[in-house]
mmCIF file of C-alpha atoms in Angstrom:
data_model
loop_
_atom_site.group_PDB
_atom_site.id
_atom_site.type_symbol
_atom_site.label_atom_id
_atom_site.label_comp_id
_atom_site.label_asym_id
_atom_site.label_seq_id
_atom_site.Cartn_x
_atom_site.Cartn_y
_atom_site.Cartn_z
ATOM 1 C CA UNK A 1060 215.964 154.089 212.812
ATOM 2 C CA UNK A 1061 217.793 154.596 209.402
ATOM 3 C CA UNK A 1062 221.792 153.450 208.983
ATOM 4 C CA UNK A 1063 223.780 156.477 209.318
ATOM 5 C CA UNK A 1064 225.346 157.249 205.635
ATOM 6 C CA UNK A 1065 229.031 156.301 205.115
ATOM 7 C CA UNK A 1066 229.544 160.156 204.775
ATOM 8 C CA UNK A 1067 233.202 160.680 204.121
ATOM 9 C CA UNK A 1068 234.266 157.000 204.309
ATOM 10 C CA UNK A 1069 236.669 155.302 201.845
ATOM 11 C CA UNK A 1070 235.674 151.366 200.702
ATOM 12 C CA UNK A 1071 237.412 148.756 198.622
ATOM 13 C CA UNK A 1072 235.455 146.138 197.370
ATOM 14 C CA UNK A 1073 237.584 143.463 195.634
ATOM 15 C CA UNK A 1074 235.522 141.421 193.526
ATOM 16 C CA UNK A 1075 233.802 144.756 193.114
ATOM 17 C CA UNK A 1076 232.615 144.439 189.136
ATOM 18 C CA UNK A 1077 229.425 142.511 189.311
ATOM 19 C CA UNK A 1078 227.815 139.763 190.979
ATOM 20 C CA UNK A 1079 227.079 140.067 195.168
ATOM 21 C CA UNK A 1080 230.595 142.727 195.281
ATOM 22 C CA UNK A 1081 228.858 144.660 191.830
ATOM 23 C CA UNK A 1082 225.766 144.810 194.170
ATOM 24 C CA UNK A 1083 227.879 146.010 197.332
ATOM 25 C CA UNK A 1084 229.533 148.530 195.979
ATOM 26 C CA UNK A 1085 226.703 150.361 194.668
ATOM 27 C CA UNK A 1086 224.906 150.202 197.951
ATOM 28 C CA UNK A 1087 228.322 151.711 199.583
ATOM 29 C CA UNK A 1088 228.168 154.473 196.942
ATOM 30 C CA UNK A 1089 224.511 154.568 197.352
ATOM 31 C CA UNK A 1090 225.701 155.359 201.060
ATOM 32 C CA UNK A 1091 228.040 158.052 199.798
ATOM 33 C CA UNK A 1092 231.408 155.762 201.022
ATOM 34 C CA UNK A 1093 233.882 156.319 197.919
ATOM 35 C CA UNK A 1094 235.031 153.247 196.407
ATOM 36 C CA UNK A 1095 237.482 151.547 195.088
ATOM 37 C CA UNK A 1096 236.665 148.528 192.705
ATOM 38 C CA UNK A 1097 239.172 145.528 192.390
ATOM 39 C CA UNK A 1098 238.606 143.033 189.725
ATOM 40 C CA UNK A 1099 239.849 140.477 187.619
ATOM 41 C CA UNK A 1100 237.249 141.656 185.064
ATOM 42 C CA UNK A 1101 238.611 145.381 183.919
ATOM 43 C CA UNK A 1102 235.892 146.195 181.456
ATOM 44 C CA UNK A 1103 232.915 144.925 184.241
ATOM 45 C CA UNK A 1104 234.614 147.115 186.342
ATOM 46 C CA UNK A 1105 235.085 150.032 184.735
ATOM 47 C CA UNK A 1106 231.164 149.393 184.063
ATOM 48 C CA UNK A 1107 230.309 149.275 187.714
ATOM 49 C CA UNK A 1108 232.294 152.596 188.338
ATOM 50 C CA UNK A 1109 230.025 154.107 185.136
ATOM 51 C CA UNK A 1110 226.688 153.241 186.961
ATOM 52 C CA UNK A 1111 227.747 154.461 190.313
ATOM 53 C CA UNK A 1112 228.467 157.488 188.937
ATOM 54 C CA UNK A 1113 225.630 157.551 186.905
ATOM 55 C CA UNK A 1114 223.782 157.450 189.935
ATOM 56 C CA UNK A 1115 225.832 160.289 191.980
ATOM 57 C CA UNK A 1116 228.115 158.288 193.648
ATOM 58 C CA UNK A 1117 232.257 158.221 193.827
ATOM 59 C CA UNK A 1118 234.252 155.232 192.746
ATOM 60 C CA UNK A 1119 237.263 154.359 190.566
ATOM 61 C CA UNK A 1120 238.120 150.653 189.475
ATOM 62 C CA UNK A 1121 241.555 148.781 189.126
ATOM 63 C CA UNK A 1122 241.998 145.674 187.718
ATOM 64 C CA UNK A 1123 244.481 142.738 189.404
ATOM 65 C CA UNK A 1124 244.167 139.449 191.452
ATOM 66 C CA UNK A 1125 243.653 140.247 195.218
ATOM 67 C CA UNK A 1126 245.434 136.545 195.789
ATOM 68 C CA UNK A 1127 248.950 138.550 194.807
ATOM 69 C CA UNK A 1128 250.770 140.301 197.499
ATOM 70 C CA UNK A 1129 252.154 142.722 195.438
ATOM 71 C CA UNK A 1130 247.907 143.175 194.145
ATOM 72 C CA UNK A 1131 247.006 143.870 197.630
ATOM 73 C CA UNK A 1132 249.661 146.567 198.180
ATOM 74 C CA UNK A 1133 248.469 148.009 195.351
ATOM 75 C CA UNK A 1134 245.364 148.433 195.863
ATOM 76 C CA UNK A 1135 245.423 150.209 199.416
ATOM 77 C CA UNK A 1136 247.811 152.932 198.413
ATOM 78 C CA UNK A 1137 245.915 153.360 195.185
ATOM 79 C CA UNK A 1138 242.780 153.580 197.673
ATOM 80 C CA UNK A 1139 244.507 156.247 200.035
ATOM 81 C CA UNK A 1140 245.882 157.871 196.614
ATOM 82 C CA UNK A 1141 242.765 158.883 195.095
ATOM 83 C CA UNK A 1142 240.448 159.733 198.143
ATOM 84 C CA UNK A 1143 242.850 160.205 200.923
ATOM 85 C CA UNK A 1144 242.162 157.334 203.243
ATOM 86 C CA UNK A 1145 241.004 154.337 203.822
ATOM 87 C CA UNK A 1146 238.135 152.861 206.386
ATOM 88 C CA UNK A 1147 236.179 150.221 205.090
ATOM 89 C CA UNK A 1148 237.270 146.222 203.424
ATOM 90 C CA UNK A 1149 235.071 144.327 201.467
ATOM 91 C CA UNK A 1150 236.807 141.096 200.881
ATOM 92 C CA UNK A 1151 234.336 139.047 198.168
ATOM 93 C CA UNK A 1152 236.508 138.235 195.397
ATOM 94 C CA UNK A 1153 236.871 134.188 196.025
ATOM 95 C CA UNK A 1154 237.518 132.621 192.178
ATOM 96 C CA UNK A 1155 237.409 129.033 192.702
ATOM 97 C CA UNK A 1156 234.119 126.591 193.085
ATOM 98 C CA UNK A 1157 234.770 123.655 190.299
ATOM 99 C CA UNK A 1158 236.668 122.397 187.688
ATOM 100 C CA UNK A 1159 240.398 121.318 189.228
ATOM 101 C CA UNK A 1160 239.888 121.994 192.456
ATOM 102 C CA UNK A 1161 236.775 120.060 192.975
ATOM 103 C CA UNK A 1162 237.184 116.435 194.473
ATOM 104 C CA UNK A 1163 237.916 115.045 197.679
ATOM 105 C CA UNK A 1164 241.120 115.132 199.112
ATOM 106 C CA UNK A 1165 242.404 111.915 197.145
ATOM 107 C CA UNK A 1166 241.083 113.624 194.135
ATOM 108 C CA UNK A 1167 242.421 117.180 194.240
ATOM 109 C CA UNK A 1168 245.741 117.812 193.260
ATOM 110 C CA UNK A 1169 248.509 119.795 195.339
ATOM 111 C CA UNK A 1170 248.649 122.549 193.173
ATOM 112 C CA UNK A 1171 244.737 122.768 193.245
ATOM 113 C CA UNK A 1172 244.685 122.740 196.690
ATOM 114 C CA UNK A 1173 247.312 125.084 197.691
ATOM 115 C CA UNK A 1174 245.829 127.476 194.777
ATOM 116 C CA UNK A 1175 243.023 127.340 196.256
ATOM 117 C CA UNK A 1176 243.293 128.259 199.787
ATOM 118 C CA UNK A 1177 245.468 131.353 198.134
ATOM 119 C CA UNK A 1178 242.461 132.829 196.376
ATOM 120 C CA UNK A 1179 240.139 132.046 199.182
ATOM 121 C CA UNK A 1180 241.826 132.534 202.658
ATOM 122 C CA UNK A 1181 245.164 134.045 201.484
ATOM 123 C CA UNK A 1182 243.587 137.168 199.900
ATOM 124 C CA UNK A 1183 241.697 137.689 202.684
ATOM 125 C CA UNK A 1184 244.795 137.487 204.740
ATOM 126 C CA UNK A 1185 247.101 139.872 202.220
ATOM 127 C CA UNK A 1186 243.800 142.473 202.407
ATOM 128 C CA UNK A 1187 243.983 142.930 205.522
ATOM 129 C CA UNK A 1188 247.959 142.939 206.220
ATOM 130 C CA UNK A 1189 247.894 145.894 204.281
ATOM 131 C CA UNK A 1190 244.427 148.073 204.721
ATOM 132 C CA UNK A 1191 245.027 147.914 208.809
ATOM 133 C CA UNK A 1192 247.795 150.005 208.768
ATOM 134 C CA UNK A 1193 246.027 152.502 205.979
ATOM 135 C CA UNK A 1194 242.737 152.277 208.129
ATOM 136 C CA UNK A 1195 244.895 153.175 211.484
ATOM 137 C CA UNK A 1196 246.861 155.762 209.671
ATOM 138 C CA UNK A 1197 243.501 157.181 208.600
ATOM 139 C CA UNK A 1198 242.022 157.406 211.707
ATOM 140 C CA UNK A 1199 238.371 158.282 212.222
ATOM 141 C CA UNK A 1200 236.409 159.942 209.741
ATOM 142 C CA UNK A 1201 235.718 163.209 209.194
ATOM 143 C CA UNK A 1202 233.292 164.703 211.705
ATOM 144 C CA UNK A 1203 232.981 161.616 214.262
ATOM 145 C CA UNK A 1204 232.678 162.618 217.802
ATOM 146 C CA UNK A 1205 233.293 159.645 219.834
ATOM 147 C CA UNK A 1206 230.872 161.627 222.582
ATOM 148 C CA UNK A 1207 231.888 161.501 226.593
ATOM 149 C CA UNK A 1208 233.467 159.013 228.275
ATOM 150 C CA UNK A 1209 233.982 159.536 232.113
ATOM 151 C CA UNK A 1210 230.817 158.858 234.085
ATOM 152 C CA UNK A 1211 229.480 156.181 232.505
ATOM 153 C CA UNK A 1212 228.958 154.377 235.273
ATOM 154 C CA UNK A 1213 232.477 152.726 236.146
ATOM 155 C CA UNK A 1214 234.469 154.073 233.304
ATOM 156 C CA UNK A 1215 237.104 156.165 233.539
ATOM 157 C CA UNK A 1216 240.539 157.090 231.632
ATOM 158 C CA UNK A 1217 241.283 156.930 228.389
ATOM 159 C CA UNK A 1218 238.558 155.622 225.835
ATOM 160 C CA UNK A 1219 239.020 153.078 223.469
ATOM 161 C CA UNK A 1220 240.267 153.769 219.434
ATOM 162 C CA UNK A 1221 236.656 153.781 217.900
ATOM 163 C CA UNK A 1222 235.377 153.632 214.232
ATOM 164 C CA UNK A 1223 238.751 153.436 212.735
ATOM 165 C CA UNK A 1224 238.345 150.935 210.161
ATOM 166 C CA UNK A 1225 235.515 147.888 209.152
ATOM 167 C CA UNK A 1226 236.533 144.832 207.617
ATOM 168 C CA UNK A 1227 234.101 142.334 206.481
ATOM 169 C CA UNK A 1228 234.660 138.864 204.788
ATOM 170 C CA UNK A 1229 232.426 137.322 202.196
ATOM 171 C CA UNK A 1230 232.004 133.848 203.379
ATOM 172 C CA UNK A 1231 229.237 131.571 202.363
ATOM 173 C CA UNK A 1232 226.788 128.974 203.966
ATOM 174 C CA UNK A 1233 229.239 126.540 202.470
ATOM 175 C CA UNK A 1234 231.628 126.973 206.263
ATOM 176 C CA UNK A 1235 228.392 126.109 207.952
ATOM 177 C CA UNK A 1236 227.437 123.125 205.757
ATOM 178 C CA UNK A 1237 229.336 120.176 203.716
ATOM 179 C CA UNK A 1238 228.946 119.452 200.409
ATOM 180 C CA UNK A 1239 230.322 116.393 199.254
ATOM 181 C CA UNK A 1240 233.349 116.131 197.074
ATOM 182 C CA UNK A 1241 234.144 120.204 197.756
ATOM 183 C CA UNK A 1242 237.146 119.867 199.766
ATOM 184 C CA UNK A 1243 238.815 123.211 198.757
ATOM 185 C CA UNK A 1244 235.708 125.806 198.897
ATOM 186 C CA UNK A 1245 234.540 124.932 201.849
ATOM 187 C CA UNK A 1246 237.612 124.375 203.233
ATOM 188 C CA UNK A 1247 238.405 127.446 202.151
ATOM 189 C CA UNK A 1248 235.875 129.231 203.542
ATOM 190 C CA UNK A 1249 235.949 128.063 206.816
ATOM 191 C CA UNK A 1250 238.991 128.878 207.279
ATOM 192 C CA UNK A 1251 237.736 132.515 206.364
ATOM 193 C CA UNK A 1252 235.774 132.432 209.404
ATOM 194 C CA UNK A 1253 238.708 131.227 211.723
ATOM 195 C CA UNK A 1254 240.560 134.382 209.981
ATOM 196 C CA UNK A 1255 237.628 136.484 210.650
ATOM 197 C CA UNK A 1256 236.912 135.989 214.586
ATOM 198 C CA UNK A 1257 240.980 135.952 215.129
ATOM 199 C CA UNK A 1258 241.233 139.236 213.054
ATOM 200 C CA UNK A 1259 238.384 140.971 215.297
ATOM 201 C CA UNK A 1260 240.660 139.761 218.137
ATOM 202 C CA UNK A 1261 243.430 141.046 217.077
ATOM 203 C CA UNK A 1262 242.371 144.586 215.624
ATOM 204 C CA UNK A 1263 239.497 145.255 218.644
ATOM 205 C CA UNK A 1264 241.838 147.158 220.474
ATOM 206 C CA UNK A 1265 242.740 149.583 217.486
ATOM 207 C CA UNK A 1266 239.037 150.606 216.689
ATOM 208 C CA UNK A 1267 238.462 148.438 214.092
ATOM 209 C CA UNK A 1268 235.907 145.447 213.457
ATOM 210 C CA UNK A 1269 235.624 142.584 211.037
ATOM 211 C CA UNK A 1270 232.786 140.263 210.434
ATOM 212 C CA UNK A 1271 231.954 138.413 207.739
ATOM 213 C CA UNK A 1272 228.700 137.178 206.398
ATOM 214 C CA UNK A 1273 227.688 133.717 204.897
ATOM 215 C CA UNK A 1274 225.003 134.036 201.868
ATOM 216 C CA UNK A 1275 223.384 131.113 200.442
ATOM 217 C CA UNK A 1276 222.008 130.105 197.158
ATOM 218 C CA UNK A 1277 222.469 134.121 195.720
ATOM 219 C CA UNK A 1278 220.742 134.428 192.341
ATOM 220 C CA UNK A 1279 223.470 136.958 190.848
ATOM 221 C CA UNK A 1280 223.308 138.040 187.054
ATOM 222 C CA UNK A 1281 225.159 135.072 185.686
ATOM 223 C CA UNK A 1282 223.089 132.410 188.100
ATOM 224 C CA UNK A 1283 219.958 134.252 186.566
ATOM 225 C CA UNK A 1284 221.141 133.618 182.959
ATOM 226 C CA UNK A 1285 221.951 130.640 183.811
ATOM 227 C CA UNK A 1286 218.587 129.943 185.842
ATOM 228 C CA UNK A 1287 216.939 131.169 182.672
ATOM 229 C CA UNK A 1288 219.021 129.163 180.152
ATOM 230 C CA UNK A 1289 218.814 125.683 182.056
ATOM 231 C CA UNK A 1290 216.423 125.339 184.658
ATOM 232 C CA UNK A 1291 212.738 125.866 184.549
ATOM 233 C CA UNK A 1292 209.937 127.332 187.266
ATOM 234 C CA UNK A 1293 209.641 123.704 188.767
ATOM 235 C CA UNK A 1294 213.120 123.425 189.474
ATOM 236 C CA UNK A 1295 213.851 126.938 190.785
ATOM 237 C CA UNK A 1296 210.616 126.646 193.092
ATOM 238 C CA UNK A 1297 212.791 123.296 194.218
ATOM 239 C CA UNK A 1298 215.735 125.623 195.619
ATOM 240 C CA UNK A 1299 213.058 128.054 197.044
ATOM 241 C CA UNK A 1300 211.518 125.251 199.498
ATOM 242 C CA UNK A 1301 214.676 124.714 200.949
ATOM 243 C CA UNK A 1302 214.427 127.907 202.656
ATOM 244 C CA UNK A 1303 212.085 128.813 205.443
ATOM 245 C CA UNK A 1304 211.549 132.156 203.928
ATOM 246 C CA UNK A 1305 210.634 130.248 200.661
ATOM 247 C CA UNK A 1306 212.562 132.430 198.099
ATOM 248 C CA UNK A 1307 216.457 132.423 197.209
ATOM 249 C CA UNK A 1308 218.333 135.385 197.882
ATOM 250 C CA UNK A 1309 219.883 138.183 195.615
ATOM 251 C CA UNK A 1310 222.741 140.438 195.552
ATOM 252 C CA UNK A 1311 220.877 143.241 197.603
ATOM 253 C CA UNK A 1312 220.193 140.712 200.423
ATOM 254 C CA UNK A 1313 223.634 140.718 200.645
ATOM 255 C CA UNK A 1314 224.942 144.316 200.506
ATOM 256 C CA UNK A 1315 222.436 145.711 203.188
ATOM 257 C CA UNK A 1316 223.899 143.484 205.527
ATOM 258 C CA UNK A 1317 227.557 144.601 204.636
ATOM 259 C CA UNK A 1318 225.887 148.052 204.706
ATOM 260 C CA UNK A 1319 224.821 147.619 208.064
ATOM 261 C CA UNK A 1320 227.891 146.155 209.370
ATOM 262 C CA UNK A 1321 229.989 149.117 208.003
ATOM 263 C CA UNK A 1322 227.588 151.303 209.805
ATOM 264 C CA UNK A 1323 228.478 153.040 213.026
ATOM 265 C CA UNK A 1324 225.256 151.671 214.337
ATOM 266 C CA UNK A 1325 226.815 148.121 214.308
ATOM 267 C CA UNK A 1326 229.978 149.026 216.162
ATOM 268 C CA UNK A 1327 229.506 146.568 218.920
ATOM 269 C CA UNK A 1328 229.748 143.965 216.379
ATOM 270 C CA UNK A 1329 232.683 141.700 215.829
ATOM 271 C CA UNK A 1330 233.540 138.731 215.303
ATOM 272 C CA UNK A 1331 230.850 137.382 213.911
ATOM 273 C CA UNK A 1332 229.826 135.338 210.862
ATOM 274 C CA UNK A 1333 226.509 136.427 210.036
ATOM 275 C CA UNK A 1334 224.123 134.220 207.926
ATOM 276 C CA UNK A 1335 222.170 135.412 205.381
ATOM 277 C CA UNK A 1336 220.629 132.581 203.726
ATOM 278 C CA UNK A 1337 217.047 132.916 204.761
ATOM 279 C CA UNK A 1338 217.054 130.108 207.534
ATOM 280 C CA UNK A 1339 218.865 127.608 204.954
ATOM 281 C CA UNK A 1340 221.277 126.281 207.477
ATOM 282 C CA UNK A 1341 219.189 126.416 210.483
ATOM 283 C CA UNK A 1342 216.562 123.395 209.175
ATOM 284 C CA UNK A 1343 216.494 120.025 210.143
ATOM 285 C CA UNK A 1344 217.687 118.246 206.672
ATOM 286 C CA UNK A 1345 215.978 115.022 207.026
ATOM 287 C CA UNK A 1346 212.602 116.480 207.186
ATOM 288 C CA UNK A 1347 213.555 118.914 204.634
ATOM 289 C CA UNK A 1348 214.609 115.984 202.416
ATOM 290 C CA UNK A 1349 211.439 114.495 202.929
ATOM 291 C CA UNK A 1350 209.307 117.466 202.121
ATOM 292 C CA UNK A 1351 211.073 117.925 198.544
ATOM 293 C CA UNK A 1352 210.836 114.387 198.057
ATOM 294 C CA UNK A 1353 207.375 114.638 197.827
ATOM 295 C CA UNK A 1354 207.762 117.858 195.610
ATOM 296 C CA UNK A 1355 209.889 116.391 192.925
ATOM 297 C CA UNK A 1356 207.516 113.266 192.992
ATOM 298 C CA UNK A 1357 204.618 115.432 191.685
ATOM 299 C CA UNK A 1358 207.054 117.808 189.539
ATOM 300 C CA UNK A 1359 208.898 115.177 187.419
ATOM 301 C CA UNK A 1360 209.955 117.084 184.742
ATOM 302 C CA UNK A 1361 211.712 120.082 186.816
ATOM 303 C CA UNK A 1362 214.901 121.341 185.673
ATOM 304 C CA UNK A 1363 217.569 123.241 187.795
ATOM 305 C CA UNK A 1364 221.171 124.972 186.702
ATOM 306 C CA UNK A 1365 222.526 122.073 188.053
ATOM 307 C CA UNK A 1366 221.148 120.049 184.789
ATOM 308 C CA UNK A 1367 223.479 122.305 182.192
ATOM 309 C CA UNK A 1368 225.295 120.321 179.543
ATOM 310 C CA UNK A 1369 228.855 119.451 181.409
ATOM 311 C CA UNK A 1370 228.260 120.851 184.908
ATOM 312 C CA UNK A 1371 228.385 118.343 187.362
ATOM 313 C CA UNK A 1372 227.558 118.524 190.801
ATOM 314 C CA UNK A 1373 229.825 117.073 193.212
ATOM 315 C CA UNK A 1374 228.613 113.653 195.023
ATOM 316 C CA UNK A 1375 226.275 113.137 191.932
ATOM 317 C CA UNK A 1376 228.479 110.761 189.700
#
């Protein structure tokens, strides 16, 4: 059975301009949801709006840091402003992996730390302080029917609010599983989850559901140039064994879940943080270990994006 279109809907997608949010916008468009594009990166943005309309759809791009309260305002009323309501919340835009805020928690500094948690929990946080009130002031769509209610079975009264808003967080496999030496990503994003299940808690009752959705190793544009420009076959095949589905995911992976999840077929769904990472964080890791042990013993000259000039991974010093 095909996901119903987003007929009518209004989306903002921060971290809309490329990578897995460039991706989910254009399927929401794709879907005929207008959006609303919030970046860091104005001229990637205003790109992304170009090839959504290119392609039919409705969308209009703003540039700030979601991380700012008065950002976040901003960008609801200029959502409501330009289509007339508001009903869907992509939260993706994150900002921080490396650099200062890598380290354990002797290593990073206070600043780093409380940065940090700003651009990955508190924008979440700010989002939604201010599109719940747009979403409930919106109220359903146009043309939803929420159908009968008396005489199904023991229910009676008053129904429930119903498809008034969607909210869903970008997480990552990195709440699931620890990488050494990250202390403020995946901090960070498990604390997005916490926000995420107390969220659908808290706005259940007004017709509104958030989930959010861990991806793993995502080969977006700039991993794919970078892919190209460091790695080689040997080493990307390396990254694909550690999946039971043996391939790394893309951007479209990705946005067909959010798709889904902003659907009206998924609205029994809350709460949740969905995995899509291809059965990465389900595996056993020490036979996993031992299986590309045996790879990299007969593929000793395989390169990965991890070998660039000045990147270091964490816990490899």
């Amino acid at each position: 059975m095909p996901i119903d279109k987003l007929t009518g809907r209004v989306a903002i997608v921060t971290g809309g301009a490329s990578g897995l949010g460039g991706e989910i916008a254009r399927t929401l468009a794709a879907d005929e949801a207008r959006i609303l594009i919030i970046d860091i990166d104005e001229a990637a943005a205003a790109a992304n709006v170009e090839r959504i309309e290119a392609a039919g759809g409705k969308a209009v791009a703003m540039t700030g840091d979601v991380a700012q309260e008065e950002v976040a305002q901003e960008m609801v009323g200029r959502a409501v402003e330009e289509f007339g309501r508001l009903d869907i919340l992509v939260q993706n835009a994150f900002g921080v992996v490396g650099g200062s805020h890598a380290g354990s928690a002797v290593e990073v500094g206070l600043d780093a730390w409380r940065r940090g948690l700003d651009l990955l929990v508190g924008a979440h946080f700010l989002g939604a302080k201010y599109a719940v009130p747009a979403m409930v002031e919106s109220g359903p769509p146009p043309g939803f029917e929420a159908g009968p209610w008396e005489g199904r079975g023991l229910r009676r009264g008053t129904p429930p609010a119903a498809e008034i808003g969607r909210i869903v967080n970008i997480s990552s496999v990195h709440s699931l599983l620890q990488a050494a030496r990250t202390t403020v990503y995946e901090t960070g994003k498990a604390a997005v989850n916490g926000l995420t299940r107390q969220m659908a808690i808290d706005f259940g009752p007004m017709g509104i559901t958030v989930n959010a959705i861990a991806p793993g190793h995502m080969v977006t544009e700039n991993l794919e140039r970078l892919w190209g420009e460091v790695g080689n076959e040997e080493g990307f095949h390396l990254h694909e064994l550690q999946y039971p589905v043996r391939r790394t995911g893309d951007a479209a992976d990705v946005a067909h879940a959010v798709s889904f999840l902003c659907s009206p077929q998924a609205s029994f769904i809350t709460g949740v943080v969905l995995p899509v990472d291809g059965g990465h964080s389900i595996q056993l890791q020490e036979n996993i270990v031992l299986e590309l042990k045996d790879y990299i013993q007969r593929n000793p000259d395989l390169k990965t994006f991890f070998d660039s000039p000045g990147f270091t991974q964490p816990g490899r010093e």
